Coordinates of C-alpha atoms and ligand atoms in Angstrom, one line a residue:
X516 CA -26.3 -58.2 -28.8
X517 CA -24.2 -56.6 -25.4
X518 CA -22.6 -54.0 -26.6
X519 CA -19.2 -53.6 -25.0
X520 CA -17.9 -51.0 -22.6
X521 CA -16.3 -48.3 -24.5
X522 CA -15.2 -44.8 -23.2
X523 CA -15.2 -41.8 -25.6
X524 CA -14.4 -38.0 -25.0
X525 CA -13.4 -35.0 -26.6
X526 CA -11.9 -31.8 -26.2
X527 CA -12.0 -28.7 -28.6
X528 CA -8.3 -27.3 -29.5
X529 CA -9.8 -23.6 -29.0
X530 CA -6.6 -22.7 -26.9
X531 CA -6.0 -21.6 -23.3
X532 CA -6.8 -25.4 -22.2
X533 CA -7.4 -25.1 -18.2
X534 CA -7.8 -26.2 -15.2
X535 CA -11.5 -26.8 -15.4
X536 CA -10.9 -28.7 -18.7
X537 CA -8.1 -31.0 -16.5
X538 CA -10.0 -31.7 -13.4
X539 CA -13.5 -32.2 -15.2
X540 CA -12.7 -34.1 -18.4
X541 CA -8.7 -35.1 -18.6
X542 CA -8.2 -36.7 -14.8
X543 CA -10.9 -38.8 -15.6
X544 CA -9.7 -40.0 -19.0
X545 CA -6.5 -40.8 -17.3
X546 CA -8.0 -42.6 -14.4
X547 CA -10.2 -44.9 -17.1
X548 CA -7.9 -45.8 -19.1
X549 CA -7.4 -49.0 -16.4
X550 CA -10.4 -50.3 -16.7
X551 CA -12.0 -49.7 -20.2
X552 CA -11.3 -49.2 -23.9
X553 CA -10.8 -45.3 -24.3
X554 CA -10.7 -43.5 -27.6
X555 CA -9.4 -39.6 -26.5
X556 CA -10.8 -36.9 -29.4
X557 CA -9.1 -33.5 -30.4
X558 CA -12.1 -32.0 -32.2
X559 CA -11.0 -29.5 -34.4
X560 CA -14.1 -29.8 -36.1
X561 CA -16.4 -28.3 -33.0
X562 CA -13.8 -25.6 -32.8
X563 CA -14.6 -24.2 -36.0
X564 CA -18.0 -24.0 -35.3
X565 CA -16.7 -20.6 -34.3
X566 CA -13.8 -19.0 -36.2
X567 CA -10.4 -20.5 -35.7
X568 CA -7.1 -18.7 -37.1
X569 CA -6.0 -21.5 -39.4
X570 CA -2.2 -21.7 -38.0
X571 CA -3.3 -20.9 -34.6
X572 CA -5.7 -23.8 -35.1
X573 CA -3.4 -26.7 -36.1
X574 CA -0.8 -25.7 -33.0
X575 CA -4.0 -26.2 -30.7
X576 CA -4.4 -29.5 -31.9
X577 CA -1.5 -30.1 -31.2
X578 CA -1.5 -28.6 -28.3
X579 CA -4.1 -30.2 -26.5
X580 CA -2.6 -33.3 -27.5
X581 CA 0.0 -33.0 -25.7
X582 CA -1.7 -32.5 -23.1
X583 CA -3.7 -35.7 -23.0
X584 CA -0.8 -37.4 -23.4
X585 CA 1.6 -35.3 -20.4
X586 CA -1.4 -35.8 -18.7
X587 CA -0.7 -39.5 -18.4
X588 CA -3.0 -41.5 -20.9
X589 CA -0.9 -43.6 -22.9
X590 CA -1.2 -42.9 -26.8
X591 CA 0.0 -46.8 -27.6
X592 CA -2.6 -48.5 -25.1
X593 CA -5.3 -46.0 -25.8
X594 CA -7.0 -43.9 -29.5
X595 CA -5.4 -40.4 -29.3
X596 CA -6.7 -39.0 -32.9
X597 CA -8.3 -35.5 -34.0
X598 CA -11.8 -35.6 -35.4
X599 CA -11.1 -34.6 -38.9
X600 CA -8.9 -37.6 -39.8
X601 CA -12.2 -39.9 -39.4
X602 CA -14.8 -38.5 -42.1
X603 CA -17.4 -41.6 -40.1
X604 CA -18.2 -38.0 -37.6
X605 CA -19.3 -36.5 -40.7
X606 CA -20.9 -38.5 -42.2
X607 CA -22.9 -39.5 -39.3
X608 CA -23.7 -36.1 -38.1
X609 CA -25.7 -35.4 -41.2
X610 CA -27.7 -38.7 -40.6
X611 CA -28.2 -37.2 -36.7
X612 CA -29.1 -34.3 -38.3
X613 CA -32.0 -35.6 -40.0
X614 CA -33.2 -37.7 -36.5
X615 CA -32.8 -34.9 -34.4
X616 CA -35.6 -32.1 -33.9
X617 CA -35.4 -28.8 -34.6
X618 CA -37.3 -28.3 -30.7
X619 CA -34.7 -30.2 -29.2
X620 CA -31.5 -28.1 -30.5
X621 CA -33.7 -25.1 -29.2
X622 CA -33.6 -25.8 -26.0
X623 CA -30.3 -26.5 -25.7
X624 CA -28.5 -23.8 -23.3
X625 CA -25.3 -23.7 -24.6
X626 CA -25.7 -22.5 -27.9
X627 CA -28.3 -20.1 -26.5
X628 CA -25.1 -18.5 -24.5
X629 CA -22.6 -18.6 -27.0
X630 CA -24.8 -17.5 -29.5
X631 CA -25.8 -14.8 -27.3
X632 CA -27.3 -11.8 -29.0
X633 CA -26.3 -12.4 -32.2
X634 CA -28.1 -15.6 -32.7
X635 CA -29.1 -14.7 -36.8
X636 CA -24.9 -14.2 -36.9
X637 CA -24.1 -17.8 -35.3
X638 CA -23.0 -20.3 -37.7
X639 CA -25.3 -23.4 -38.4
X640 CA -22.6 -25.9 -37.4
X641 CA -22.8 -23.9 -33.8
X642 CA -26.4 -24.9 -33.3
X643 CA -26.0 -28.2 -34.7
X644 CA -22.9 -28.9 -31.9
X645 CA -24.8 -31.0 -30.1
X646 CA -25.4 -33.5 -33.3
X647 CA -22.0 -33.8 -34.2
X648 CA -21.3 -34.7 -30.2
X649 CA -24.0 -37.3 -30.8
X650 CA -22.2 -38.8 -33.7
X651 CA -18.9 -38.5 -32.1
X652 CA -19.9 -41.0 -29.3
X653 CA -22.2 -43.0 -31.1
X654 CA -19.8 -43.8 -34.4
X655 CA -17.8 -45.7 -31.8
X656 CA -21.0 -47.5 -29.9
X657 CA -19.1 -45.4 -27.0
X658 CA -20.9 -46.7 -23.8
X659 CA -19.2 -44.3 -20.8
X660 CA -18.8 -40.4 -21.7
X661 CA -16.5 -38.3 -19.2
X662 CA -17.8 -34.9 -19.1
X663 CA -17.7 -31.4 -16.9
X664 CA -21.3 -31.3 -16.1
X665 CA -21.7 -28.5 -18.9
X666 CA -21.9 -31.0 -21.3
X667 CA -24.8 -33.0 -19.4
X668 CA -27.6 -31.8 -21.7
X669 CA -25.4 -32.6 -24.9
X670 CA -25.1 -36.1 -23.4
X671 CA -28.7 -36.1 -23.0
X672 CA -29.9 -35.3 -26.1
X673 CA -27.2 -37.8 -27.5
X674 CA -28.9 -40.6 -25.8
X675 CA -32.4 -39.0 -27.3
X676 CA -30.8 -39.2 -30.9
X677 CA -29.8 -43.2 -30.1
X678 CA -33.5 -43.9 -29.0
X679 CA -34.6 -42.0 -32.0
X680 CA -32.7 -43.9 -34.2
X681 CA -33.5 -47.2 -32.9
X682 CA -37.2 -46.0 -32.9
X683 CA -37.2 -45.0 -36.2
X684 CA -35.3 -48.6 -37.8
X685 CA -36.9 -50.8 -35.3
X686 CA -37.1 -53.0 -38.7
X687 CA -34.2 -52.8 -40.3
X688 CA -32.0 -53.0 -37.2
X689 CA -33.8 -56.2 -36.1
X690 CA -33.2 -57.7 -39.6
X691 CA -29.6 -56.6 -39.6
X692 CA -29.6 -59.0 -36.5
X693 CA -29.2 -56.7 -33.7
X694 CA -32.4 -59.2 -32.2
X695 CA -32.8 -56.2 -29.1
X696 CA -33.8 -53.6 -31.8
X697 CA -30.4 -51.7 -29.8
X698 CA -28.2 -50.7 -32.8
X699 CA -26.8 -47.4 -30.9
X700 CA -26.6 -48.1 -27.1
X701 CA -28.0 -45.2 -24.8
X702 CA -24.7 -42.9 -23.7
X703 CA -23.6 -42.8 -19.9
X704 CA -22.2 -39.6 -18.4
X705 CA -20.0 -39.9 -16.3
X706 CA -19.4 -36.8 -14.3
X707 CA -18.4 -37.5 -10.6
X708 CA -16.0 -35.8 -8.1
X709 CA -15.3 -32.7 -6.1
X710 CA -14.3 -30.5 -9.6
X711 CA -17.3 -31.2 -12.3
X712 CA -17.8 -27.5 -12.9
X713 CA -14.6 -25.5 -11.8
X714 CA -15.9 -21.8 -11.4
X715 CA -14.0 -18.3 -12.8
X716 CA -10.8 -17.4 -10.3
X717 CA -12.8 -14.0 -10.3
X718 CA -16.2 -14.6 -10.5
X719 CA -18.0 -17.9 -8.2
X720 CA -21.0 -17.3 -10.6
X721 CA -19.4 -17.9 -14.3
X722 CA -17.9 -21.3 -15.1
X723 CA -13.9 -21.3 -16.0
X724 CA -13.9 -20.9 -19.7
X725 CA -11.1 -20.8 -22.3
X726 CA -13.1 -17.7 -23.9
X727 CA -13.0 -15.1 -20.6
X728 CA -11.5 -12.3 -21.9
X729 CA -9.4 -12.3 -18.3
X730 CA -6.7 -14.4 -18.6
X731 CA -6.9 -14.3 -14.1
X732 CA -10.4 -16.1 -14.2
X733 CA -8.4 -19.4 -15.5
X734 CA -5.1 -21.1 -14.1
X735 CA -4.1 -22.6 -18.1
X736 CA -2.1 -26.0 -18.0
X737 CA 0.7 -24.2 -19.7
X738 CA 0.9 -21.3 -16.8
X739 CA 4.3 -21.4 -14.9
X740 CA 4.9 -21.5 -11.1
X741 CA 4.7 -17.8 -10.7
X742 CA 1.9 -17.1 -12.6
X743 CA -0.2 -19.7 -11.0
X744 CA 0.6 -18.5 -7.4
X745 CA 0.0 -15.1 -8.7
X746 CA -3.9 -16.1 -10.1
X747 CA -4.6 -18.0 -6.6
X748 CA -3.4 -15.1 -4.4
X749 CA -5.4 -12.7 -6.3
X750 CA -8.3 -15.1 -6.9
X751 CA -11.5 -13.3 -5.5
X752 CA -12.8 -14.6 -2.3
X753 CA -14.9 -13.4 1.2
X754 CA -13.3 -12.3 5.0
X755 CA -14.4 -14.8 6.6
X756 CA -12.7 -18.2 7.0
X757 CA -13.4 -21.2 6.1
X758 CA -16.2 -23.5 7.4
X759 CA -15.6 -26.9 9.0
X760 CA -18.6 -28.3 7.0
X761 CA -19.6 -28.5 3.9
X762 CA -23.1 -26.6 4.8
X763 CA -21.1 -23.5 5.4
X764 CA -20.0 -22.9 1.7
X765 CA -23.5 -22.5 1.1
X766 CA -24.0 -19.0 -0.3
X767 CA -20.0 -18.8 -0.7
X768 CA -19.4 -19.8 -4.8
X769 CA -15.6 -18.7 -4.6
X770 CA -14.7 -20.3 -1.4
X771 CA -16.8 -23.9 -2.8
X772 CA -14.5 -23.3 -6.0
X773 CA -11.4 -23.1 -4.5
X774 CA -12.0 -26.0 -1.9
X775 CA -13.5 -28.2 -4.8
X776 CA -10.4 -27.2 -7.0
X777 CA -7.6 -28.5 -4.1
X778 CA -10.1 -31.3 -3.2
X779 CA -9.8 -32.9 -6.9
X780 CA -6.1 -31.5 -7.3
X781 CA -5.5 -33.8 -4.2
X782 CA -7.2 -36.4 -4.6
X783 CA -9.8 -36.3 -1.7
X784 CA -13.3 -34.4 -0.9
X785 CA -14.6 -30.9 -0.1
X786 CA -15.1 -32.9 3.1
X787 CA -11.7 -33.7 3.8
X788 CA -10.7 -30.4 2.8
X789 CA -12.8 -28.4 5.2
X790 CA -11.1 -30.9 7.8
X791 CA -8.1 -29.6 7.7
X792 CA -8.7 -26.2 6.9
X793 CA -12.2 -25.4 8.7
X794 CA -12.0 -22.7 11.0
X795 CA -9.0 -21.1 8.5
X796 CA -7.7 -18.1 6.7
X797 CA -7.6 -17.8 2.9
X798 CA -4.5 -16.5 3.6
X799 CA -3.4 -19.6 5.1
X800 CA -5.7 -22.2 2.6
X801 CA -4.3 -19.8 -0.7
X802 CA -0.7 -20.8 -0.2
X803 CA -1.4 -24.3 0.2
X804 CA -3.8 -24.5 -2.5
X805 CA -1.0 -22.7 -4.6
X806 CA 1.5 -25.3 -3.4
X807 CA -0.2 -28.2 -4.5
X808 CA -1.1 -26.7 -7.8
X809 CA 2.5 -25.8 -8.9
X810 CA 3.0 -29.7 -7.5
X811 CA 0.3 -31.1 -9.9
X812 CA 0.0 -28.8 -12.7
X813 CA 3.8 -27.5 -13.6
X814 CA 4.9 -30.5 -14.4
X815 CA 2.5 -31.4 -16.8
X816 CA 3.0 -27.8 -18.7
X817 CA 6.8 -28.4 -18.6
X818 CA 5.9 -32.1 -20.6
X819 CA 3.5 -30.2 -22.9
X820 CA 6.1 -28.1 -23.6
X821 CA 8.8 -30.8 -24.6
X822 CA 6.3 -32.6 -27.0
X823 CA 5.4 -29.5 -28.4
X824 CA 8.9 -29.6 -29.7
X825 CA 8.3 -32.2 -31.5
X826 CA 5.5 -31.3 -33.7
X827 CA 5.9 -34.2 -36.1
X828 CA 6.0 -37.1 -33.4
X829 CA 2.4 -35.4 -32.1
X830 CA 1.3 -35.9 -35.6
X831 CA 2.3 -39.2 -36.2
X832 CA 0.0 -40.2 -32.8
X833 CA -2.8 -38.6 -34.2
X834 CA -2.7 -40.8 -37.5
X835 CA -1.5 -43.8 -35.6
X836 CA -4.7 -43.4 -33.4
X837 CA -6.8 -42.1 -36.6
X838 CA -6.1 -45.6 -38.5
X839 CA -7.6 -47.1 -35.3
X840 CA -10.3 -45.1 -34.6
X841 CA -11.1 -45.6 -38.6
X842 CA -10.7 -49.8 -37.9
X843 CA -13.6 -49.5 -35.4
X844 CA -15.8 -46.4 -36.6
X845 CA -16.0 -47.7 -40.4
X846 CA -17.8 -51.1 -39.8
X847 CA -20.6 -49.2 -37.7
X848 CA -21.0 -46.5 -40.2
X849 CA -21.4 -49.1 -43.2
X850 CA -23.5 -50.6 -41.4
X851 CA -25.4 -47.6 -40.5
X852 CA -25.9 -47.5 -44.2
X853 CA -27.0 -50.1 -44.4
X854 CA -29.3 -49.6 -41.8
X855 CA -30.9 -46.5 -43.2
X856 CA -31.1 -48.2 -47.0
X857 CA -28.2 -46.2 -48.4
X858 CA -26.9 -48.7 -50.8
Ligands
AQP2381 N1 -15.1 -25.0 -15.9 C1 -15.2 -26.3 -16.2 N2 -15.2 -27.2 -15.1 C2 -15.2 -28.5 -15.3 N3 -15.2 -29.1 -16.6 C3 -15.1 -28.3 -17.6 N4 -15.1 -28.5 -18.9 C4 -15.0 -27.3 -19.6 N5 -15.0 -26.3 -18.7 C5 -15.1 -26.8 -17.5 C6 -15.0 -29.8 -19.5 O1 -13.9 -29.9 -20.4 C7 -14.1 -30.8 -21.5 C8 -13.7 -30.1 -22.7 O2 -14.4 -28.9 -22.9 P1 -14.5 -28.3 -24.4 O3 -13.1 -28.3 -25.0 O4 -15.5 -29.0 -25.1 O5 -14.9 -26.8 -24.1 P2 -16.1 -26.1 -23.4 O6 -17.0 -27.1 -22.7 O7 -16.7 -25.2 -24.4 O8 -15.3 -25.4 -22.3 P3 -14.5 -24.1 -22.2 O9 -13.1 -24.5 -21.9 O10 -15.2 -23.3 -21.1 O11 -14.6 -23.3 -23.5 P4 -15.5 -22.1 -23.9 O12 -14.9 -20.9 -23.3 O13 -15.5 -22.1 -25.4 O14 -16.9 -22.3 -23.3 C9 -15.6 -31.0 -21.4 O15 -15.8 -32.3 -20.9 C10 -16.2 -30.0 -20.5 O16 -17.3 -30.4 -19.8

């Protein structure tokens, strides 16, 4: 059986949603929306893998709602939903946990950083993450996954837990018809572009995070004119200017960040970029690259700011696009069941 091409992503409502989260995840969810069946995911439950203030929690969700949708992805044509209206992730998380490996969850990176030192402290549901991301995609037979590239091992091990699965019911999925033996098809990043891992504003080393303490290492998509000019002009960077090629950022994280940033804020390449700008100032590339942020990024906080004024019509597009997540997520969970011998 083909399995149809479906695109699935998520974001967590953990607040300070930026510009790393727009250019790597959000453009692209807007841009696939042409061509494919999308189903757009707040998940609250990731975010309380760490601790969420309850009332801070439910305006995030909102929140980064709004932003998918000022964004420009269209909640009627498209699923727009948060992940705890469809109990299918649940459920099928616990099944993922009992397919995935304990040595596989080890080696994943992320939850080695977050965990940090206090590893014994994490909770359980932050080193089993990466299972619930499994079952996010997977409960949906999701084919395409847009994704920064710090979510490439996740995506990995996703299509690991599929393979598993398959493995593991070779049987039973060939006598539920599925003549292929492919009950859960294998997961496709997609992570393409200039922008795949926007860096810190003040440190070309660390990743642009909604959890740096410094609110200057991020431009958030709620940040107004001013601020954002301010965080560009001060964004750290070296004397010399800019190269005409894209061998010259070599060795120069900050300056490759802020060229990759105003390449996917524009629309074009690093390459294109350096054409214009090789041989440059940063104080002549900062204005500009503070130009066309204000263009592309104001007007999108001044949207998320009017829906946000409407709590209650947010809500109603999450349980509109809950109902129709449910419509396609509960036939492949009872079947799932099924699958497994749950009767
Ligand atoms: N810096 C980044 N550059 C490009 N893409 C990024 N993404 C996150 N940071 C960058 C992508 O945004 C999507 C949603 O991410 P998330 O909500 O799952 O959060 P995260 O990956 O944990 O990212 P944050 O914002 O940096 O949060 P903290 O501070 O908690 O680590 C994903 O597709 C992600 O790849």
């Amino acid at each position: 059986m083909e399995h149809q091409e479906r695109v699935f992503s998520g974001v967590q409502p953990t607040g300070n949603l930026h510009l790393g989260n727009y250019l790597g995840a959000i453009t692209k969810f807007v841009a696939l929306q042409q061509s494919h069946q999308c189903l757009y995911c707040v998940v609250d439950m990731h975010a309380i893998t760490v601790w969420q203030d309850p009332a801070i929690l439910s305006h995030n969700i909102r929140e980064v709602t709004a932003a998918f949708i000022a964004s420009g992805i269209d909640p009627k044509k498209q699923i727009i939903f948060n992940q705890s209206q469809v109990s299918g992730h649940a459920e099928l998380a616990w099944v993922f946990n009992c397919v995935a490996r304990m040595g596989w969850l080890n080696r994943m990176t992320q939850f080695k950083e977050k965990a940090g030192k206090h590893r014994e402290n994490a909770s359980v549901g932050l080193y089993a993450y990466p299972n619930l991301m499994a079952a996010d995609i997977l409960l949906y037979h999701a084919t395409h996954v847009p994704v920064g590239e710090d979510q490439k091992q996740h995506l990995e091990l996703a299509r690991d837990i599929a393979q598993k699965f398959n493995v593991d019911f070779a049987e039973a999925i060939k006598a539920a018809g599925h003549h292929d033996g492919i009950f859960f098809p294998q997961p496709e990043p997609l992570i393409t572009g200039p922008a795949t891992r926007v860096m810190s504003l003040r440190d070309g080393s660390k990743k642009m995070s909604k959890s740096d303490p410094s609110d200057m290492s991020r431009i958030t998509m709620t940040d107004d004119a001013e601020t954002i000019v301010k965080k560009i002009r001060k964004a750290k960077t070296d004397p010399d200017a800019l190269p005409s090629e894209l061998d010259g950022l070599k060795d120069r994280a900050e300056a490759g960040n802020l060229v990759g940033i105003f390449a996917a804020l524009n629309g074009t390449s690093k390459e294109d970029v350096l054409k214009e700008f090789g041989g440059k100032q940063f104080s002549e590339f900062k204005p500009a690259l503070a130009e066309l942020a204000v263009e592309k990024v104001s007007p999108i906080g001044d949207e998320m700011r009017r829906l946000l004024d409407d709590p209650a019509e947010l809500d109603a597009i999450l349980k509109n696009g809950a109902t129709r997540a449910r419509a396609i997520a509960d036939p492949i969970m009872a079947e799932t069941k099924k699958i497994i011998g749950f009767i």
